[in-house]
XYZ file of C-alpha atoms in Angstrom:
571
model
C 0.027 0.055 0.375
C 1.439 3.341 -1.063
C 1.791 6.501 1.150
C -1.067 8.669 -0.480
C -3.148 5.589 -0.365
C -2.619 4.976 2.849
C -3.248 8.521 4.159
C -6.752 8.044 2.358
C -7.270 5.330 4.387
C -7.068 6.599 7.186
C -9.027 9.626 7.304
C -12.173 7.509 5.729
C -11.959 5.596 9.100
C -11.759 8.974 10.600
C -14.774 9.380 9.324
C -16.534 6.404 10.064
C -15.436 7.125 13.851
C -16.499 10.634 13.691
C -20.006 9.409 12.151
C -20.969 6.661 14.147
C -21.556 9.710 16.455
C -24.414 11.165 14.003
C -25.715 7.686 12.812
C -29.190 9.264 12.054
C -27.541 12.168 9.092
C -26.844 11.578 5.876
C -23.566 9.967 4.908
C -22.988 13.055 2.859
C -24.229 15.556 5.588
C -21.779 13.609 8.318
C -19.044 14.186 6.082
C -19.672 18.033 6.095
C -20.048 17.739 9.644
C -16.603 16.039 9.803
C -14.322 18.175 7.901
C -16.609 21.675 9.648
C -15.035 19.210 13.140
C -11.151 19.141 11.726
C -11.534 22.934 10.951
C -13.275 24.151 14.670
C -11.195 21.596 16.535
C -8.727 24.065 18.324
C -11.674 26.433 18.866
C -14.288 25.998 21.732
C -17.783 25.074 20.186
C -20.830 22.917 21.107
C -22.608 20.254 19.189
C -25.372 22.364 18.361
C -23.642 24.933 17.388
C -21.090 22.293 15.261
C -24.482 21.122 13.685
C -26.044 24.811 13.183
C -23.021 25.929 10.596
C -23.948 23.189 7.816
C -25.991 24.773 5.786
C -25.249 22.476 3.012
C -28.159 21.030 2.372
C -29.536 22.390 -1.610
C -29.200 26.045 -2.708
C -26.442 26.332 -0.970
C -24.057 27.703 -3.725
C -21.578 25.406 -3.472
C -21.372 26.572 0.991
C -21.662 23.457 3.092
C -20.698 25.089 6.753
C -20.174 28.837 7.594
C -18.570 29.978 10.857
C -17.960 32.881 12.909
C -15.345 32.895 15.444
C -15.207 35.301 18.103
C -12.197 35.897 20.040
C -11.721 32.075 20.406
C -15.258 31.348 20.546
C -17.798 30.129 18.056
C -21.066 31.460 17.649
C -24.609 30.401 15.751
C -25.355 32.443 13.091
C -28.666 31.437 13.344
C -29.342 33.992 16.281
C -28.422 37.570 15.655
C -24.825 37.781 17.191
C -23.866 40.552 19.801
C -21.272 42.945 19.808
C -21.412 44.439 23.387
C -17.719 43.208 23.736
C -16.350 43.650 20.419
C -12.608 46.094 21.183
C -10.262 47.124 18.800
C -7.905 43.864 19.694
C -11.262 41.925 19.093
C -10.205 38.770 16.852
C -12.887 37.802 14.166
C -12.807 34.341 12.337
C -15.178 34.437 9.005
C -15.027 31.012 8.036
C -16.639 29.333 4.600
C -16.043 26.185 3.294
C -16.868 23.162 1.054
C -16.406 19.487 1.566
C -16.871 16.861 -0.975
C -16.404 13.062 -0.506
C -14.289 12.403 -3.182
C -10.937 11.901 -4.235
C -9.830 15.307 -5.901
C -10.039 18.714 -6.756
C -12.875 20.805 -8.286
C -11.903 24.341 -9.765
C -15.830 24.097 -9.952
C -16.061 25.242 -6.034
C -14.147 28.277 -6.640
C -16.412 29.110 -9.604
C -19.679 28.506 -7.497
C -18.175 30.649 -4.083
C -17.470 33.706 -6.742
C -20.838 33.693 -7.398
C -22.062 33.339 -3.943
C -20.248 36.186 -2.799
C -21.381 38.639 -5.515
C -25.032 37.862 -4.727
C -25.073 37.544 -0.775
C -21.894 39.797 0.492
C -21.608 41.916 -2.665
C -24.757 44.112 -1.972
C -26.545 43.267 -5.137
C -29.726 44.375 -5.536
C -32.608 41.208 -4.280
C -35.020 41.010 -7.021
C -31.482 39.498 -9.066
C -29.757 37.206 -6.311
C -30.421 33.701 -6.943
C -32.798 31.198 -4.218
C -30.821 30.249 -1.686
C -31.250 28.054 1.265
C -32.910 29.830 4.532
C -30.205 29.485 6.641
C -27.780 30.688 4.791
C -29.290 33.419 3.668
C -30.171 34.120 7.696
C -26.352 33.390 8.679
C -24.972 35.735 6.075
C -27.794 38.082 6.774
C -26.413 38.085 10.724
C -22.838 38.176 9.961
C -22.983 40.844 8.236
C -25.391 43.309 10.514
C -23.307 42.188 13.289
C -19.515 43.038 10.817
C -21.497 46.567 10.157
C -21.774 47.004 13.428
C -18.760 45.395 15.425
C -16.372 46.786 12.864
C -16.697 50.607 14.177
C -14.630 49.256 16.933
C -12.122 48.153 14.321
C -11.808 44.606 15.335
C -8.978 42.577 13.547
C -11.685 40.344 10.336
C -9.861 37.114 9.645
C -11.217 35.021 6.059
C -10.414 31.557 5.561
C -11.403 30.162 2.103
C -11.609 25.931 2.982
C -12.320 23.620 0.495
C -11.662 19.513 2.277
C -11.857 16.470 -0.233
C -10.441 12.858 0.979
C -7.651 13.430 -1.872
C -3.611 12.132 -0.736
C -2.452 15.032 -3.629
C -2.065 18.641 -4.037
C -4.825 21.268 -5.375
C -3.646 21.636 -9.677
C -2.731 25.427 -10.605
C -6.637 26.198 -12.156
C -8.439 25.060 -8.745
C -6.093 27.141 -6.411
C -6.404 30.175 -9.269
C -10.111 29.346 -8.944
C -10.330 29.696 -5.203
C -8.444 33.034 -5.624
C -10.885 34.635 -7.623
C -13.626 33.624 -5.399
C -11.437 35.344 -2.243
C -10.030 38.405 -4.152
C -14.473 38.966 -4.072
C -15.290 38.815 -0.753
C -11.592 40.466 0.043
C -13.036 43.477 -2.449
C -15.987 43.383 0.119
C -14.310 43.739 3.546
C -11.647 44.565 2.488
C -9.046 42.333 4.270
C -7.114 39.382 2.451
C -8.033 36.621 3.137
C -6.851 33.049 3.411
C -7.457 30.037 1.013
C -6.558 26.454 2.692
C -7.151 22.916 1.194
C -7.817 20.081 3.072
C -6.970 16.788 2.034
C -7.223 13.509 3.515
C -3.916 13.498 5.218
C -4.694 17.170 6.982
C -8.205 16.309 8.092
C -6.688 12.699 9.687
C -4.242 15.119 11.420
C -6.583 17.639 12.387
C -9.515 14.675 13.674
C -6.213 12.731 15.493
C -4.643 16.108 17.438
C -5.464 16.471 20.848
C -4.826 19.296 22.546
C -2.036 18.657 25.252
C -2.358 19.603 28.497
C 1.121 19.469 29.569
C 2.949 22.666 29.092
C 6.756 23.607 30.645
C 6.830 27.548 32.136
C 10.141 29.246 33.415
C 10.245 31.823 36.067
C 11.940 34.271 37.702
C 11.309 33.478 41.650
C 9.400 31.042 43.262
C 8.266 30.066 46.735
C 7.180 26.816 47.419
C 5.276 24.590 50.014
C 5.219 21.193 49.735
C 4.601 20.098 46.604
C 2.399 23.637 45.912
C 4.242 26.587 44.134
C 3.933 30.320 43.694
C 6.306 31.921 41.539
C 6.978 35.326 39.555
C 7.272 35.055 35.984
C 8.607 37.062 33.329
C 5.553 38.395 30.776
C 7.259 37.270 27.672
C 7.845 33.565 29.268
C 3.995 33.507 30.672
C 3.036 34.572 26.679
C 4.981 32.050 24.875
C 3.954 29.938 27.369
C 0.134 30.478 26.951
C 0.201 30.130 23.514
C 0.770 26.769 21.117
C 2.871 25.477 18.368
C 1.309 27.973 15.464
C 1.155 31.497 18.050
C -2.356 30.781 19.119
C -3.719 30.488 22.346
C -4.036 27.617 24.349
C -8.427 27.799 25.162
C -7.989 24.391 26.863
C -5.936 25.384 29.197
C -8.947 27.738 30.728
C -11.567 25.105 30.180
C -12.448 24.427 34.004
C -12.324 28.316 34.393
C -15.356 29.885 35.111
C -15.771 33.135 32.377
C -15.349 33.572 29.556
C -12.804 36.764 28.432
C -14.761 39.951 29.089
C -13.749 42.134 26.861
C -14.528 45.904 27.473
C -15.094 45.876 30.870
C -13.011 48.661 33.091
C -10.464 45.855 34.668
C -9.567 44.303 31.401
C -8.824 48.555 30.666
C -6.552 48.510 33.400
C -4.966 45.603 32.391
C -4.403 46.814 29.717
C -3.423 50.507 30.588
C -0.587 48.929 33.377
C 0.979 47.061 30.107
C 1.083 49.598 28.534
C 2.304 51.506 31.145
C 5.499 49.946 31.345
C 6.515 52.349 34.425
C 9.855 51.172 35.853
C 9.194 52.218 39.168
C 6.380 49.690 39.203
C 6.714 45.849 38.141
C 3.059 44.523 36.847
C 3.116 42.030 40.179
C 2.770 44.626 42.652
C -0.338 45.638 40.640
C -2.452 42.517 39.413
C -3.763 40.130 41.868
C -2.182 36.535 39.294
C -2.811 33.578 37.995
C -3.720 30.682 40.050
C -3.134 27.504 37.789
C -4.321 23.762 38.573
C -2.326 20.261 37.312
C -2.336 16.935 38.094
C 1.196 16.259 39.214
C 3.006 18.306 41.438
C 4.774 20.687 39.303
C 8.689 19.346 38.708
C 11.355 22.100 38.504
C 14.725 22.037 36.824
C 17.199 25.191 35.532
C 14.170 27.434 36.915
C 11.602 26.122 34.522
C 9.167 23.848 35.682
C 7.428 20.561 33.785
C 3.532 20.692 34.499
C 0.911 18.335 33.420
C -2.639 18.735 33.258
C -2.833 22.111 33.480
C -6.089 24.463 34.129
C -6.007 28.411 34.878
C -8.743 28.375 36.653
C -8.247 32.052 38.263
C -6.980 34.740 35.490
C -7.992 34.090 32.558
C -8.762 38.141 32.085
C -5.064 38.962 32.775
C -4.119 35.943 30.166
C -6.027 36.837 28.005
C -5.149 40.701 27.840
C -1.002 40.010 28.251
C -1.815 37.691 25.391
C -3.499 40.160 23.175
C -1.015 43.388 24.317
C 2.043 40.790 23.697
C 1.224 39.463 20.687
C 0.574 43.139 19.043
C 3.815 44.116 20.448
C 7.990 44.520 19.305
C 10.438 43.670 20.414
C 8.408 42.237 23.344
C 11.318 40.192 24.216
C 13.106 43.053 25.771
C 10.333 43.201 28.872
C 11.403 41.692 32.100
C 8.527 42.906 34.254
C 6.842 40.049 35.851
C 3.738 38.420 36.588
C 2.615 35.647 40.112
C 1.956 32.527 39.421
C -0.177 30.198 41.888
C 0.802 26.422 40.900
C -1.543 23.983 42.990
C -1.427 20.790 42.764
C -4.933 19.235 44.710
C -5.402 16.018 45.818
C -8.909 15.222 45.299
C -12.134 17.017 42.817
C -13.104 18.561 46.031
C -10.317 19.646 46.517
C -10.065 21.352 43.574
C -13.551 22.677 43.802
C -12.698 24.814 46.448
C -10.002 26.641 45.028
C -12.274 27.370 41.864
C -14.897 28.747 43.664
C -11.848 30.800 46.799
C -10.260 32.578 44.031
C -12.850 33.278 41.991
C -15.200 34.902 44.504
C -12.258 37.971 44.594
C -13.888 39.950 42.328
C -17.420 39.940 40.639
C -18.226 37.126 38.378
C -21.989 36.031 37.309
C -23.491 33.492 40.365
C -24.631 30.911 37.440
C -21.061 30.397 36.488
C -20.008 29.357 39.979
C -23.142 26.609 39.806
C -21.470 23.757 38.704
C -19.876 23.089 41.784
C -22.666 23.195 43.684
C -23.375 19.697 44.978
C -26.494 18.839 43.412
C -24.789 19.197 39.861
C -22.399 16.038 40.689
C -25.139 14.034 42.176
C -26.863 15.243 38.351
C -23.503 14.071 37.156
C -22.920 10.731 38.784
C -26.796 9.651 37.930
C -27.069 10.243 34.395
C -24.103 8.133 34.277
C -26.359 5.200 35.224
C -28.171 6.526 32.694
C -25.796 6.884 29.624
C -24.876 10.125 30.210
C -22.098 12.261 30.621
C -23.351 15.339 32.541
C -20.344 18.703 31.248
C -20.419 20.264 34.624
C -16.168 20.705 33.922
C -17.053 21.751 30.101
C -15.295 19.755 27.355
C -14.271 17.473 29.849
C -15.717 13.999 28.579
C -15.567 15.937 25.130
C -11.776 14.904 25.673
C -11.982 11.486 27.332
C -13.863 10.656 24.006
C -17.129 10.908 24.634
C -19.895 11.131 21.776
C -21.509 14.489 21.646
C -24.979 12.475 21.280
C -23.862 11.470 25.026
C -23.397 14.648 26.701
C -25.661 17.064 28.115
C -24.337 20.878 28.849
C -25.401 22.676 32.339
C -26.925 25.137 30.256
C -28.634 22.813 27.493
C -29.926 20.477 31.127
C -30.798 23.880 32.119
C -33.183 24.792 29.363
C -34.709 21.262 28.722
C -35.923 21.683 33.237
C -37.028 25.070 32.653
C -39.007 24.350 29.328
C -40.208 20.627 31.059
C -40.905 21.098 34.400
C -41.340 24.964 34.808
C -43.243 25.229 31.930
C -41.140 28.003 30.203
C -39.999 27.323 26.622
C -40.029 31.014 25.836
C -36.942 31.748 28.851
C -35.076 28.285 27.703
C -35.473 29.769 24.193
C -34.491 33.525 25.001
C -32.523 33.940 28.379
C -31.436 30.971 30.184
C -28.356 31.911 31.319
C -30.161 35.258 32.799
C -33.072 33.140 34.278
C -29.430 31.458 35.721
C -28.334 34.093 37.601
C -31.763 34.443 40.144
C -30.957 33.257 43.036
C -34.764 32.791 43.424
C -35.244 30.817 39.992
C -31.944 28.841 40.453
C -32.959 27.416 43.486
C -36.505 27.106 41.680
C -34.397 24.416 39.707
C -32.131 22.860 40.974
C -33.503 21.974 44.688
C -31.994 19.548 46.493
C -35.486 17.881 46.915
C -36.130 17.464 43.376
C -36.359 14.028 42.553
C -33.162 13.228 39.908
C -35.358 11.330 37.794
C -36.809 14.923 36.874
C -33.256 15.477 35.491
C -32.749 12.293 33.901
C -35.643 12.159 32.304
C -35.361 15.758 30.890
C -31.979 14.967 29.734
C -32.503 12.300 27.877
C -35.963 13.054 26.139
C -34.473 16.051 24.935
C -31.942 13.922 23.770
C -34.899 11.831 22.006
C -35.901 15.217 20.529
C -33.325 16.727 19.313
C -32.111 13.381 17.290
C -36.015 13.243 15.893
C -35.268 17.200 14.755
C -31.617 16.797 13.175
C -33.190 14.663 10.960
C -36.799 16.030 9.740
C -36.749 18.597 6.909
C -37.071 21.570 9.118
C -34.078 24.109 8.794
C -31.776 24.194 10.907
C -33.437 27.584 13.021
C -36.500 26.143 13.001
C -35.232 23.400 14.707
C -33.403 25.899 16.984
C -36.533 26.990 17.608
C -38.807 24.527 18.422
C -36.658 21.804 20.272
C -37.646 23.154 23.677
C -40.968 23.613 22.769
C -41.529 20.294 21.524
C -40.025 18.859 24.895
C -42.735 20.431 27.224
C -45.177 18.587 25.089
C -43.961 15.222 24.730
C -44.315 16.119 28.703
C -47.297 17.321 29.027
C -48.095 14.093 26.466
C -46.385 12.039 29.199
C -48.290 13.419 32.090
C -51.419 13.550 30.636
C -51.720 9.723 29.242
C -50.512 8.476 32.386
C -54.001 10.197 34.370
C -55.952 9.979 30.588
C -57.163 13.504 30.929
C -55.991 15.639 28.740
C -55.573 17.794 31.217
C -52.286 21.245 30.827
C -50.136 20.127 33.750
C -46.778 21.137 35.681
C -47.613 16.935 36.800
C -44.314 14.299 35.619
C -44.592 12.308 33.779
C -43.498 7.913 34.138
C -39.678 8.267 34.282
C -39.383 4.986 31.897
C -42.161 6.991 28.854
C -40.132 8.751 26.200
C -41.950 9.405 23.262
C -41.608 8.115 19.535
C -40.160 9.895 16.778
C -43.761 9.948 15.116
C -44.608 11.805 18.087
C -41.795 14.575 18.494
C -42.579 15.537 14.970
C -46.206 15.075 15.005
C -46.047 18.058 17.914
C -43.085 19.498 16.066
C -45.932 20.001 13.087
C -48.920 20.743 15.153
C -46.090 24.069 17.119
C -45.178 24.933 13.145
C -48.665 25.739 12.692
C -49.981 27.201 15.554
C -46.514 29.451 16.079
C -46.915 30.128 11.339
C -50.844 31.625 12.356
C -49.685 33.635 15.211
C -46.712 35.240 13.190
C -48.967 36.797 10.706
C -51.176 38.913 12.633
C -47.869 39.581 14.817
C -44.124 39.392 13.375
C -41.142 36.891 12.872
C -41.156 33.516 13.692
C -38.155 34.164 16.218
C -40.020 36.842 18.402
C -42.775 34.517 18.963
C -40.541 31.219 19.806
C -39.054 34.160 22.304
C -41.998 35.256 23.813
C -45.021 34.109 25.942
C -48.159 33.940 23.455
C -47.384 30.948 21.423
C -47.279 28.677 25.032
C -51.114 30.349 25.738
C -52.014 28.821 22.536
C -50.532 25.903 22.559
C -52.479 25.085 26.530
C -55.807 26.296 25.729
C -55.922 24.011 22.273
C -54.072 21.020 24.295
C -57.204 19.510 25.404
C -58.567 19.033 22.019
C -55.451 17.917 20.617
C -54.932 15.425 23.158
C -58.213 13.793 22.537
C -57.598 13.734 18.911
C -53.838 12.389 19.075
C -55.253 10.002 21.257
C -58.868 9.183 20.434
C -59.465 9.408 24.207
């Protein structure tokens, strides 16, 4: 077997392994999702967002997937994108790609891109633009609205065009030339120079199989030690190098156990940046900054003033770290800056100690209450109970993903909260529109995660939500429709289950049987009914999105439920 054919075989095996996690998807759709997963491998992306970016379902203009990455986080374009935290130092990546499960490259990909970019990005009159799939046009519309607002703050925009196939050879010059022409069209609109890449079998396999390293070396200037734990002064330059991967990008996975994301534009980060930029000779950086706290799985090993660290997690200091990274990347002659940052390195002996450190170090500065919830005892109980049902509760973000669990088996804190809000608090509009603000409030959080709540409710909500999402994923609804429907359908399924038990058709908050789950037919029948009600409301009020995020739809469903139950069950 030749070296070239080996790379194709390896890529196909990787595709088969990936596809097994998505059994309900078509083979061609799995290849598109597979290539998108490979491209986004180093970023933080949830499974729902990954699938939402795949738009290659006919009338796609050659675009199989489209994503925007804002400061290292992949954001769904099916909803409007917030610009509140965009600053001059923000990095925005627009990635557009096509994937064909073929062993070869095609110049027609670039030709299709060229025409589509002219239609969707080029400011053409609507009457002259060809018809495109709604998910694609929604994604482009939301990106353009986001960018035209964000551009006023002068962030960095990077555009990447990707063509992926199972080819084991370099693309011919005509293929590269067609992509270059397409790039010129989108460059003209956004006034940037985009990047074009061709991902063949070898590149896809390498991206798929690459696991991020959590081990790293950190040079230091001075240290204080007590037992196995260290406190060290590290130069800003050495800390910046520690934060970078081999390509100079931020090691995002170092921050998976941090309770909050970077908050650009907030006053404390402006002050950190001002301190960095001042380069005052009479005060060191660490005098004016609380420093960094990182956890490691083994006591640090030191040699020649350099630590060898295992399983690094930065649990406090993300704001400082990101600001140092952004500032250093834009700075010249940075190696001459000898100011230092304070770094605490702790090797907890168990998970309880780790949780205590995370909570304590993040209680000294303002953090959203919802962000600290993951260490509450009830979430540990939920995690243990869900494992018995074959589901993995991702209270420590990406933990199970990094341990090889299928996305279909993983449920995040946010998704479980949305499922519980929908099914048992009967507020699917809140779950769809504003789950994070709901969880920030002590009263509503305690109502949802009351220690006296039956654990079986969490199990039912998690498993039923997965079933609903699975059934909708194989339906003919658009991605935006699926996104709007999922929590309403879950509510109807819980009400249906409790109505079957009571045989009354009464709309109530009673739980259904723990072992009762809806069939695909029941899920899709409910979805059709919900869409019909939504359409009747939308014709007299506003857009579908606003109807799903408002309270009127649920009230209409509640009013019509008894008749619908009788119709469905012939009771």
